Amino acid sequence: MITFNSFHGTVTMITDLVGQNGERDGCNKLISVENGLGAIVNFLVSPTSYFVDHAVVAVGDSVTGYYDGNAPTLLIYPPQHPALVLVKESPYQNVKVDYFDSQLESSDGRLRLNISPYTQIILTNGQPFSRNPANRNLIVIYGPATKSIPAQTTPYRIIVWC
C-alpha cells in the first residue's frame, strides 16, 4: 500500500534528466522545490507522474508534490523522490491525495467525503469511473469543508488512482 507523503513549496529549478543513452531526451525532469524555510526536495518527474488538471509547472509556481513514503530513498541531500502526483496550487480548490476507506475517510482521519450526484468521478486518463470509489487511493479536488474532525466536504471531482 502506498503511503502518500507530501512536500509543499515553490519551484526553484526544472531540468531535464539524462536518459538511458546518455542524452537528455526531455521525457524525465527534475523539479526542485523549496518550502521557504530552507528545506529542499527534488522530485523526479516521469511520464507516469500525474499533474492535477494537467497543469504546466514553471519556476516560481507554488506546488505540492506527493510521493510514496514507503519507497526506498537515496540518502542524499537534497532528498530525491519519484513524484506520483504534482499539484499546482490554486486559491479556488483544495486537493487531498490519500487512501480513503469504506466510509470514504482519509487514512490520516482528517477528511471525509460526501459524494453528490454532481461529483465527477474519473480515472487518471479522464475516463468515467462507474464503481464506488471507497477503499482506494484517490485524488480529491474540493472546495469548502466543515471544521469538524474529520472535516467533511462534497468534492468537485474525484480521480481514482488505480
CSV table of N, CA and C in Angstrom, one decimal, residues 1-143:
chain,number,residue,atom,x,y,z
A,1,MET,N,0.8,-1.2,0.0
A,1,MET,CA,0.0,0.0,0.0
A,1,MET,C,0.9,1.2,0.0
A,2,ILE,N,0.5,2.2,-0.8
A,2,ILE,CA,1.2,3.5,-0.9
A,2,ILE,C,0.9,4.3,0.3
A,3,THR,N,1.9,4.9,1.0
A,3,THR,CA,1.7,5.9,2.0
A,3,THR,C,2.1,7.2,1.3
A,4,PHE,N,1.1,8.1,1.1
A,4,PHE,CA,1.3,9.3,0.4
A,4,PHE,C,1.9,10.4,1.3
A,5,ASN,N,3.1,10.8,1.1
A,5,ASN,CA,3.8,11.9,1.8
A,5,ASN,C,3.8,13.1,0.8
A,6,SER,N,3.8,14.3,1.4
A,6,SER,CA,3.8,15.4,0.5
A,6,SER,C,4.9,16.4,1.0
A,7,PHE,N,5.2,17.3,0.0
A,7,PHE,CA,6.1,18.4,0.3
A,7,PHE,C,5.6,19.6,-0.5
A,8,HIS,N,5.4,20.7,0.2
A,8,HIS,CA,4.9,21.9,-0.4
A,8,HIS,C,5.9,23.0,-0.5
A,9,GLY,N,6.0,23.7,-1.6
A,9,GLY,CA,6.9,24.9,-1.7
A,9,GLY,C,6.8,25.5,-3.1
A,10,THR,N,7.9,26.2,-3.4
A,10,THR,CA,8.0,27.0,-4.6
A,10,THR,C,9.0,26.3,-5.5
A,11,VAL,N,8.7,26.2,-6.8
A,11,VAL,CA,9.6,25.6,-7.8
A,11,VAL,C,10.7,26.5,-8.0
A,12,THR,N,12.0,26.0,-7.7
A,12,THR,CA,13.2,26.9,-7.9
A,12,THR,C,14.0,26.5,-9.2
A,13,MET,N,13.8,25.2,-9.7
A,13,MET,CA,14.5,24.8,-10.8
A,13,MET,C,13.8,23.6,-11.5
A,14,ILE,N,13.9,23.6,-12.8
A,14,ILE,CA,13.4,22.5,-13.6
A,14,ILE,C,14.5,22.1,-14.6
A,15,THR,N,14.9,20.9,-14.6
A,15,THR,CA,16.0,20.5,-15.6
A,15,THR,C,15.6,19.1,-16.2
A,16,ASP,N,16.1,18.9,-17.4
A,16,ASP,CA,15.9,17.6,-18.0
A,16,ASP,C,16.9,16.6,-17.4
A,17,LEU,N,16.5,15.4,-17.2
A,17,LEU,CA,17.4,14.3,-16.7
A,17,LEU,C,18.0,13.6,-17.9
A,18,VAL,N,19.2,13.0,-17.7
A,18,VAL,CA,19.9,12.2,-18.7
A,18,VAL,C,19.2,10.9,-18.8
A,19,GLY,N,18.9,10.5,-20.1
A,19,GLY,CA,18.2,9.3,-20.4
A,19,GLY,C,19.1,8.1,-20.4
A,20,GLN,N,18.6,6.9,-20.8
A,20,GLN,CA,19.4,5.7,-20.8
A,20,GLN,C,20.5,5.7,-21.8
A,21,ASN,N,20.4,6.5,-22.9
A,21,ASN,CA,21.5,6.5,-23.8
A,21,ASN,C,22.4,7.7,-23.6
A,22,GLY,N,22.4,8.3,-22.4
A,22,GLY,CA,23.3,9.4,-22.1
A,22,GLY,C,22.9,10.8,-22.6
A,23,GLU,N,21.7,10.8,-23.3
A,23,GLU,CA,21.2,12.1,-23.8
A,23,GLU,C,20.1,12.6,-23.0
A,24,ARG,N,19.9,13.9,-23.1
A,24,ARG,CA,18.7,14.5,-22.4
A,24,ARG,C,17.5,14.4,-23.4
A,25,ASP,N,16.6,13.4,-23.2
A,25,ASP,CA,15.6,13.2,-24.1
A,25,ASP,C,14.3,14.0,-23.8
A,26,GLY,N,14.3,14.7,-22.7
A,26,GLY,CA,13.1,15.6,-22.3
A,26,GLY,C,12.0,14.9,-21.7
A,27,CYS,N,12.0,13.6,-21.6
A,27,CYS,CA,10.9,12.8,-21.0
A,27,CYS,C,10.9,12.8,-19.5
A,28,ASN,N,12.1,12.9,-18.9
A,28,ASN,CA,12.2,12.9,-17.5
A,28,ASN,C,12.8,14.2,-17.0
A,29,LYS,N,12.2,14.7,-15.9
A,29,LYS,CA,12.7,16.0,-15.4
A,29,LYS,C,12.9,15.9,-13.9
A,30,LEU,N,13.7,16.9,-13.5
A,30,LEU,CA,14.0,17.0,-12.0
A,30,LEU,C,13.4,18.4,-11.7
A,31,ILE,N,12.5,18.4,-10.7
A,31,ILE,CA,11.9,19.7,-10.3
A,31,ILE,C,12.3,19.9,-8.9
A,32,SER,N,13.0,21.0,-8.6
A,32,SER,CA,13.4,21.3,-7.3
A,32,SER,C,12.4,22.2,-6.6
A,33,VAL,N,12.0,21.9,-5.4
A,33,VAL,CA,11.0,22.7,-4.6
A,33,VAL,C,11.6,23.0,-3.3
A,34,GLU,N,11.4,24.3,-2.9
A,34,GLU,CA,11.9,24.8,-1.6
A,34,GLU,C,10.7,25.4,-0.9
A,35,ASN,N,10.7,25.0,0.4
A,35,ASN,CA,9.5,25.3,1.2
A,35,ASN,C,9.5,26.7,1.9
A,36,GLY,N,10.5,27.5,1.7
A,36,GLY,CA,10.6,28.9,2.3
A,36,GLY,C,11.3,28.9,3.6
A,37,LEU,N,11.6,27.7,4.2
A,37,LEU,CA,12.3,27.6,5.5
A,37,LEU,C,13.7,27.0,5.2
A,38,GLY,N,14.1,26.8,4.0
A,38,GLY,CA,15.4,26.3,3.6
A,38,GLY,C,15.4,24.8,3.3
A,39,ALA,N,14.3,24.1,3.5
A,39,ALA,CA,14.2,22.7,3.1
A,39,ALA,C,14.0,22.6,1.6
A,40,ILE,N,14.7,21.7,1.0
A,40,ILE,CA,14.5,21.5,-0.5
A,40,ILE,C,14.3,20.0,-0.7
A,41,VAL,N,13.4,19.7,-1.7
A,41,VAL,CA,13.2,18.4,-2.2
A,41,VAL,C,13.2,18.4,-3.7
A,42,ASN,N,13.9,17.4,-4.3
A,42,ASN,CA,13.9,17.3,-5.7
A,42,ASN,C,13.0,16.2,-6.1
A,43,PHE,N,12.0,16.5,-7.0
A,43,PHE,CA,11.1,15.5,-7.5
A,43,PHE,C,11.5,15.0,-8.8
A,44,LEU,N,11.6,13.7,-9.0
A,44,LEU,CA,11.9,13.0,-10.2
A,44,LEU,C,10.6,12.9,-10.9
A,45,VAL,N,10.4,13.6,-12.0
A,45,VAL,CA,9.1,13.6,-12.8
A,45,VAL,C,9.3,12.8,-14.0
A,46,SER,N,8.4,11.8,-14.2
A,46,SER,CA,8.5,10.9,-15.4
A,46,SER,C,7.2,11.0,-16.1
A,47,PRO,N,7.0,10.4,-17.3
A,47,PRO,CA,5.7,10.5,-18.0
A,47,PRO,C,4.6,9.9,-17.2
A,48,THR,N,4.9,9.0,-16.2
A,48,THR,CA,3.8,8.5,-15.4
A,48,THR,C,3.4,9.3,-14.2
A,49,SER,N,4.1,10.4,-13.9
A,49,SER,CA,3.7,11.3,-12.8
A,49,SER,C,2.4,12.0,-13.3
A,50,TYR,N,1.5,12.1,-12.3
A,50,TYR,CA,0.2,12.7,-12.6
A,50,TYR,C,0.2,14.2,-12.2
A,51,PHE,N,-0.1,15.1,-13.1
A,51,PHE,CA,-0.3,16.5,-12.8
A,51,PHE,C,-1.8,16.8,-12.7
A,52,VAL,N,-2.3,17.2,-11.6
A,52,VAL,CA,-3.7,17.6,-11.4
A,52,VAL,C,-4.0,18.7,-12.4
A,53,ASP,N,-5.1,18.5,-13.1
A,53,ASP,CA,-5.6,19.4,-14.1
A,53,ASP,C,-4.6,19.6,-15.3
A,54,HIS,N,-3.7,18.6,-15.4
A,54,HIS,CA,-2.7,18.7,-16.4
A,54,HIS,C,-2.0,20.0,-16.5
A,55,ALA,N,-1.8,20.6,-15.3
A,55,ALA,CA,-1.2,21.9,-15.2
A,55,ALA,C,0.3,21.9,-15.6
A,56,VAL,N,0.7,23.0,-16.2
A,56,VAL,CA,2.1,23.1,-16.6
A,56,VAL,C,2.8,23.9,-15.5
A,57,VAL,N,3.8,23.3,-15.0
A,57,VAL,CA,4.5,23.9,-13.8
A,57,VAL,C,5.8,24.7,-14.3
A,58,ALA,N,6.0,25.8,-13.8
A,58,ALA,CA,7.2,26.7,-14.1
A,58,ALA,C,7.9,27.1,-12.9
A,59,VAL,N,9.1,27.6,-13.0
A,59,VAL,CA,9.8,28.2,-11.9
A,59,VAL,C,9.0,29.3,-11.3
A,60,GLY,N,8.9,29.3,-9.9
A,60,GLY,CA,8.2,30.3,-9.2
A,60,GLY,C,6.8,29.9,-8.8
A,61,ASP,N,6.3,28.8,-9.4
A,61,ASP,CA,5.0,28.3,-9.0
A,61,ASP,C,5.0,27.6,-7.7
A,62,SER,N,3.9,27.8,-7.0
A,62,SER,CA,3.7,27.1,-5.7
A,62,SER,C,3.0,25.7,-6.0
A,63,VAL,N,3.7,24.7,-5.5
A,63,VAL,CA,3.3,23.3,-5.8
A,63,VAL,C,3.3,22.4,-4.6
A,64,THR,N,2.6,21.3,-4.6
A,64,THR,CA,2.7,20.3,-3.6
A,64,THR,C,3.0,19.0,-4.4
A,65,GLY,N,4.0,18.3,-4.0
A,65,GLY,CA,4.4,17.0,-4.7
A,65,GLY,C,4.1,15.9,-3.7
A,66,TYR,N,3.5,14.8,-4.2
A,66,TYR,CA,3.2,13.7,-3.4
A,66,TYR,C,4.1,12.5,-3.9
A,67,TYR,N,4.6,11.8,-2.9
A,67,TYR,CA,5.5,10.6,-3.2
A,67,TYR,C,5.2,9.5,-2.3
A,68,ASP,N,5.7,8.3,-2.6
A,68,ASP,CA,5.4,7.1,-1.7
A,68,ASP,C,6.4,7.2,-0.6
A,69,GLY,N,5.9,7.4,0.6
A,69,GLY,CA,6.7,7.4,1.8
A,69,GLY,C,7.3,6.1,2.2
A,70,ASN,N,6.8,5.0,1.6
A,70,ASN,CA,7.3,3.7,1.9
A,70,ASN,C,8.4,3.2,0.9
A,71,ALA,N,8.6,4.0,-0.2
A,71,ALA,CA,9.6,3.6,-1.2
A,71,ALA,C,11.0,3.9,-0.7
A,72,PRO,N,11.9,3.1,-1.1
A,72,PRO,CA,13.3,3.4,-0.7
A,72,PRO,C,13.8,4.7,-1.2
A,73,THR,N,14.6,5.4,-0.5
A,73,THR,CA,15.1,6.7,-0.9
A,73,THR,C,16.6,6.7,-0.7
A,74,LEU,N,17.3,7.3,-1.6
A,74,LEU,CA,18.8,7.5,-1.5
A,74,LEU,C,19.0,8.5,-0.4
A,75,LEU,N,20.1,8.2,0.4
A,75,LEU,CA,20.5,9.1,1.5
A,75,LEU,C,21.4,10.2,1.0
A,76,ILE,N,20.7,11.1,0.3
A,76,ILE,CA,21.5,12.3,-0.3
A,76,ILE,C,20.7,13.5,0.1
A,77,TYR,N,21.4,14.7,0.0
A,77,TYR,CA,20.7,15.9,0.2
A,77,TYR,C,20.9,16.8,-1.0
A,78,PRO,N,19.9,17.4,-1.5
A,78,PRO,CA,18.5,17.3,-1.0
A,78,PRO,C,17.9,16.0,-1.4
A,79,PRO,N,16.9,15.5,-0.7
A,79,PRO,CA,16.3,14.2,-1.0
A,79,PRO,C,15.7,14.2,-2.4
A,80,GLN,N,15.7,13.1,-3.0
A,80,GLN,CA,15.0,13.0,-4.3
A,80,GLN,C,14.0,11.9,-4.2
A,81,HIS,N,12.8,12.2,-4.6
A,81,HIS,CA,11.6,11.3,-4.6
A,81,HIS,C,11.0,11.3,-6.0
A,82,PRO,N,10.6,10.1,-6.5
A,82,PRO,CA,9.8,10.0,-7.7
A,82,PRO,C,8.5,10.6,-7.4
A,83,ALA,N,8.1,11.6,-8.2
A,83,ALA,CA,6.8,12.2,-8.0
A,83,ALA,C,5.7,11.3,-8.5
A,84,LEU,N,4.7,11.1,-7.6
A,84,LEU,CA,3.5,10.3,-8.1
A,84,LEU,C,2.4,11.3,-8.6
A,85,VAL,N,2.2,12.4,-7.8
A,85,VAL,CA,1.2,13.4,-8.1
A,85,VAL,C,1.8,14.8,-7.8
A,86,LEU,N,1.6,15.7,-8.7
A,86,LEU,CA,2.0,17.1,-8.5
A,86,LEU,C,0.8,18.0,-8.7
A,87,VAL,N,0.6,18.9,-7.7
A,87,VAL,CA,-0.5,19.9,-7.7
A,87,VAL,C,0.0,21.3,-7.8
A,88,LYS,N,-0.4,22.0,-8.8
A,88,LYS,CA,-0.1,23.4,-8.9
A,88,LYS,C,-1.2,24.1,-8.1
A,89,GLU,N,-0.7,24.9,-7.0
A,89,GLU,CA,-1.7,25.4,-6.1
A,89,GLU,C,-2.6,26.4,-6.7
A,90,SER,N,-3.9,26.4,-6.3
A,90,SER,CA,-4.9,27.3,-6.8
A,90,SER,C,-5.7,27.8,-5.6
A,91,PRO,N,-6.0,29.1,-5.5
A,91,PRO,CA,-6.8,29.6,-4.4
A,91,PRO,C,-8.2,29.1,-4.4
A,92,TYR,N,-8.7,28.5,-5.5
A,92,TYR,CA,-10.1,28.1,-5.6
A,92,TYR,C,-10.4,26.7,-5.3
A,93,GLN,N,-9.4,25.9,-5.1
A,93,GLN,CA,-9.6,24.5,-4.8
A,93,GLN,C,-8.5,23.9,-3.8
A,94,ASN,N,-9.0,22.9,-3.1
A,94,ASN,CA,-8.1,22.1,-2.3
A,94,ASN,C,-7.9,20.8,-2.9
A,95,VAL,N,-6.8,20.1,-2.6
A,95,VAL,CA,-6.5,18.8,-3.1
A,95,VAL,C,-6.0,17.9,-2.0
A,96,LYS,N,-6.5,16.7,-1.9
A,96,LYS,CA,-6.1,15.7,-1.0
A,96,LYS,C,-5.8,14.4,-1.7
A,97,VAL,N,-4.6,13.9,-1.5
A,97,VAL,CA,-4.2,12.6,-2.2
A,97,VAL,C,-4.0,11.6,-1.0
A,98,ASP,N,-4.8,10.6,-1.0
A,98,ASP,CA,-4.7,9.7,0.1
A,98,ASP,C,-5.5,8.4,-0.2
A,99,TYR,N,-5.4,7.4,0.7
A,99,TYR,CA,-6.2,6.2,0.7
A,99,TYR,C,-7.5,6.6,1.4
A,100,PHE,N,-8.7,6.3,0.9
A,100,PHE,CA,-9.9,6.5,1.5
A,100,PHE,C,-10.6,5.2,1.8
A,101,ASP,N,-11.0,5.0,3.0
A,101,ASP,CA,-11.6,3.7,3.4
A,101,ASP,C,-13.1,3.5,3.0
A,102,SER,N,-13.7,2.5,3.6
A,102,SER,CA,-15.1,2.2,3.2
A,102,SER,C,-16.1,3.3,3.6
A,103,GLN,N,-15.7,4.1,4.5
A,103,GLN,CA,-16.5,5.3,4.9
A,103,GLN,C,-16.1,6.5,4.2
A,104,LEU,N,-15.2,6.4,3.2
A,104,LEU,CA,-14.7,7.5,2.4
A,104,LEU,C,-14.0,8.5,3.4
A,105,GLU,N,-13.3,8.0,4.4
A,105,GLU,CA,-12.4,8.8,5.3
A,105,GLU,C,-11.0,8.5,4.9
A,106,SER,N,-10.2,9.6,4.9
A,106,SER,CA,-8.8,9.5,4.5
A,106,SER,C,-8.0,8.7,5.6
A,107,SER,N,-6.9,8.2,5.2
A,107,SER,CA,-6.1,7.3,6.1
A,107,SER,C,-5.6,8.1,7.3
A,108,ASP,N,-5.4,9.4,7.2
A,108,ASP,CA,-5.0,10.2,8.3
A,108,ASP,C,-6.1,10.7,9.2
A,109,GLY,N,-7.4,10.4,8.8
A,109,GLY,CA,-8.5,10.7,9.6
A,109,GLY,C,-8.9,12.2,9.6
A,110,ARG,N,-8.4,12.9,8.6
A,110,ARG,CA,-8.7,14.4,8.5
A,110,ARG,C,-9.8,14.8,7.6
A,111,LEU,N,-10.2,13.9,6.6
A,111,LEU,CA,-11.2,14.3,5.7
A,111,LEU,C,-12.1,13.2,5.4
A,112,ARG,N,-13.4,13.5,5.3
A,112,ARG,CA,-14.4,12.5,5.0
A,112,ARG,C,-15.2,13.1,3.8
A,113,LEU,N,-15.5,12.2,2.8
A,113,LEU,CA,-16.1,12.7,1.6
A,113,LEU,C,-17.6,12.4,1.6
A,114,ASN,N,-18.4,13.4,1.2
A,114,ASN,CA,-19.8,13.2,0.9
A,114,ASN,C,-20.1,13.4,-0.5
A,115,ILE,N,-20.2,12.3,-1.2
A,115,ILE,CA,-20.4,12.3,-2.7
A,115,ILE,C,-21.8,12.7,-3.1
A,116,SER,N,-21.9,13.7,-4.0
A,116,SER,CA,-23.2,14.1,-4.5
A,116,SER,C,-23.4,13.6,-5.9
A,117,PRO,N,-24.6,13.7,-6.5
A,117,PRO,CA,-24.7,13.3,-7.9
A,117,PRO,C,-23.9,14.2,-8.9
A,118,TYR,N,-23.5,15.3,-8.4
A,118,TYR,CA,-22.7,16.2,-9.2
A,118,TYR,C,-21.2,16.0,-9.1
A,119,THR,N,-20.8,15.1,-8.2
A,119,THR,CA,-19.3,14.9,-8.1
A,119,THR,C,-18.9,14.1,-9.3
A,120,GLN,N,-17.9,14.6,-10.0
A,120,GLN,CA,-17.3,13.9,-11.1
A,120,GLN,C,-16.3,12.9,-10.6
A,121,ILE,N,-16.5,11.6,-11.0
A,121,ILE,CA,-15.6,10.5,-10.6
A,121,ILE,C,-14.9,10.0,-11.8
A,122,ILE,N,-13.6,10.1,-12.0
A,122,ILE,CA,-12.9,9.7,-13.2
A,122,ILE,C,-11.6,9.0,-12.9
A,123,LEU,N,-11.1,8.3,-13.9
A,123,LEU,CA,-9.7,7.7,-13.8
A,123,LEU,C,-8.7,8.7,-14.1
A,124,THR,N,-7.4,8.4,-13.9
A,124,THR,CA,-6.3,9.3,-14.3
A,124,THR,C,-6.3,9.7,-15.8
A,125,ASN,N,-6.8,8.8,-16.6
A,125,ASN,CA,-6.8,9.0,-18.0
A,125,ASN,C,-8.1,9.8,-18.5
A,126,GLY,N,-8.9,10.3,-17.5
A,126,GLY,CA,-10.0,11.1,-17.8
A,126,GLY,C,-11.3,10.4,-18.1
A,127,GLN,N,-11.3,9.0,-18.1
A,127,GLN,CA,-12.4,8.2,-18.4
A,127,GLN,C,-13.3,8.1,-17.2
A,128,PRO,N,-14.6,8.0,-17.3
A,128,PRO,CA,-15.5,7.9,-16.2
A,128,PRO,C,-15.2,6.6,-15.3
A,129,PHE,N,-15.4,6.7,-14.0
A,129,PHE,CA,-15.2,5.6,-13.1
A,129,PHE,C,-16.6,5.3,-12.6
A,130,SER,N,-17.1,4.1,-12.8
A,130,SER,CA,-18.5,3.7,-12.6
A,130,SER,C,-18.8,3.0,-11.2
A,131,ARG,N,-17.7,2.7,-10.5
A,131,ARG,CA,-17.8,1.9,-9.3
A,131,ARG,C,-17.8,2.9,-8.1
A,132,ASN,N,-17.9,2.3,-6.9
A,132,ASN,CA,-17.8,3.0,-5.7
A,132,ASN,C,-16.3,3.3,-5.5
A,133,PRO,N,-15.9,4.6,-5.2
A,133,PRO,CA,-14.5,4.9,-5.0
A,133,PRO,C,-13.9,4.6,-3.6
A,134,ALA,N,-14.7,4.0,-2.8
A,134,ALA,CA,-14.3,3.6,-1.4
A,134,ALA,C,-13.2,2.5,-1.5
A,135,ASN,N,-12.3,2.5,-0.5
A,135,ASN,CA,-11.2,1.6,-0.4
A,135,ASN,C,-10.2,1.7,-1.5
A,136,ARG,N,-9.9,2.9,-1.9
A,136,ARG,CA,-9.0,3.1,-3.0
A,136,ARG,C,-8.1,4.4,-2.7
A,137,ASN,N,-7.0,4.5,-3.5
A,137,ASN,CA,-6.2,5.7,-3.5
A,137,ASN,C,-6.9,6.7,-4.4
A,138,LEU,N,-7.2,7.9,-3.8
A,138,LEU,CA,-7.9,8.9,-4.6
A,138,LEU,C,-7.2,10.2,-4.6
A,139,ILE,N,-7.4,11.0,-5.6
A,139,ILE,CA,-7.0,12.4,-5.7
A,139,ILE,C,-8.3,13.2,-5.6
A,140,VAL,N,-8.5,13.9,-4.6
A,140,VAL,CA,-9.8,14.5,-4.3
A,140,VAL,C,-9.6,16.1,-4.5
A,141,ILE,N,-10.4,16.6,-5.3
A,141,ILE,CA,-10.4,18.1,-5.6
A,141,ILE,C,-11.7,18.6,-5.0
A,142,TYR,N,-11.6,19.6,-4.0
A,142,TYR,CA,-12.8,20.0,-3.3
A,142,TYR,C,-12.6,21.5,-2.9
A,143,GLY,N,-13.7,22.1,-2.5
A,143,GLY,CA,-13.7,23.5,-2.1
A,143,GLY,C,-13.8,23.6,-0.6
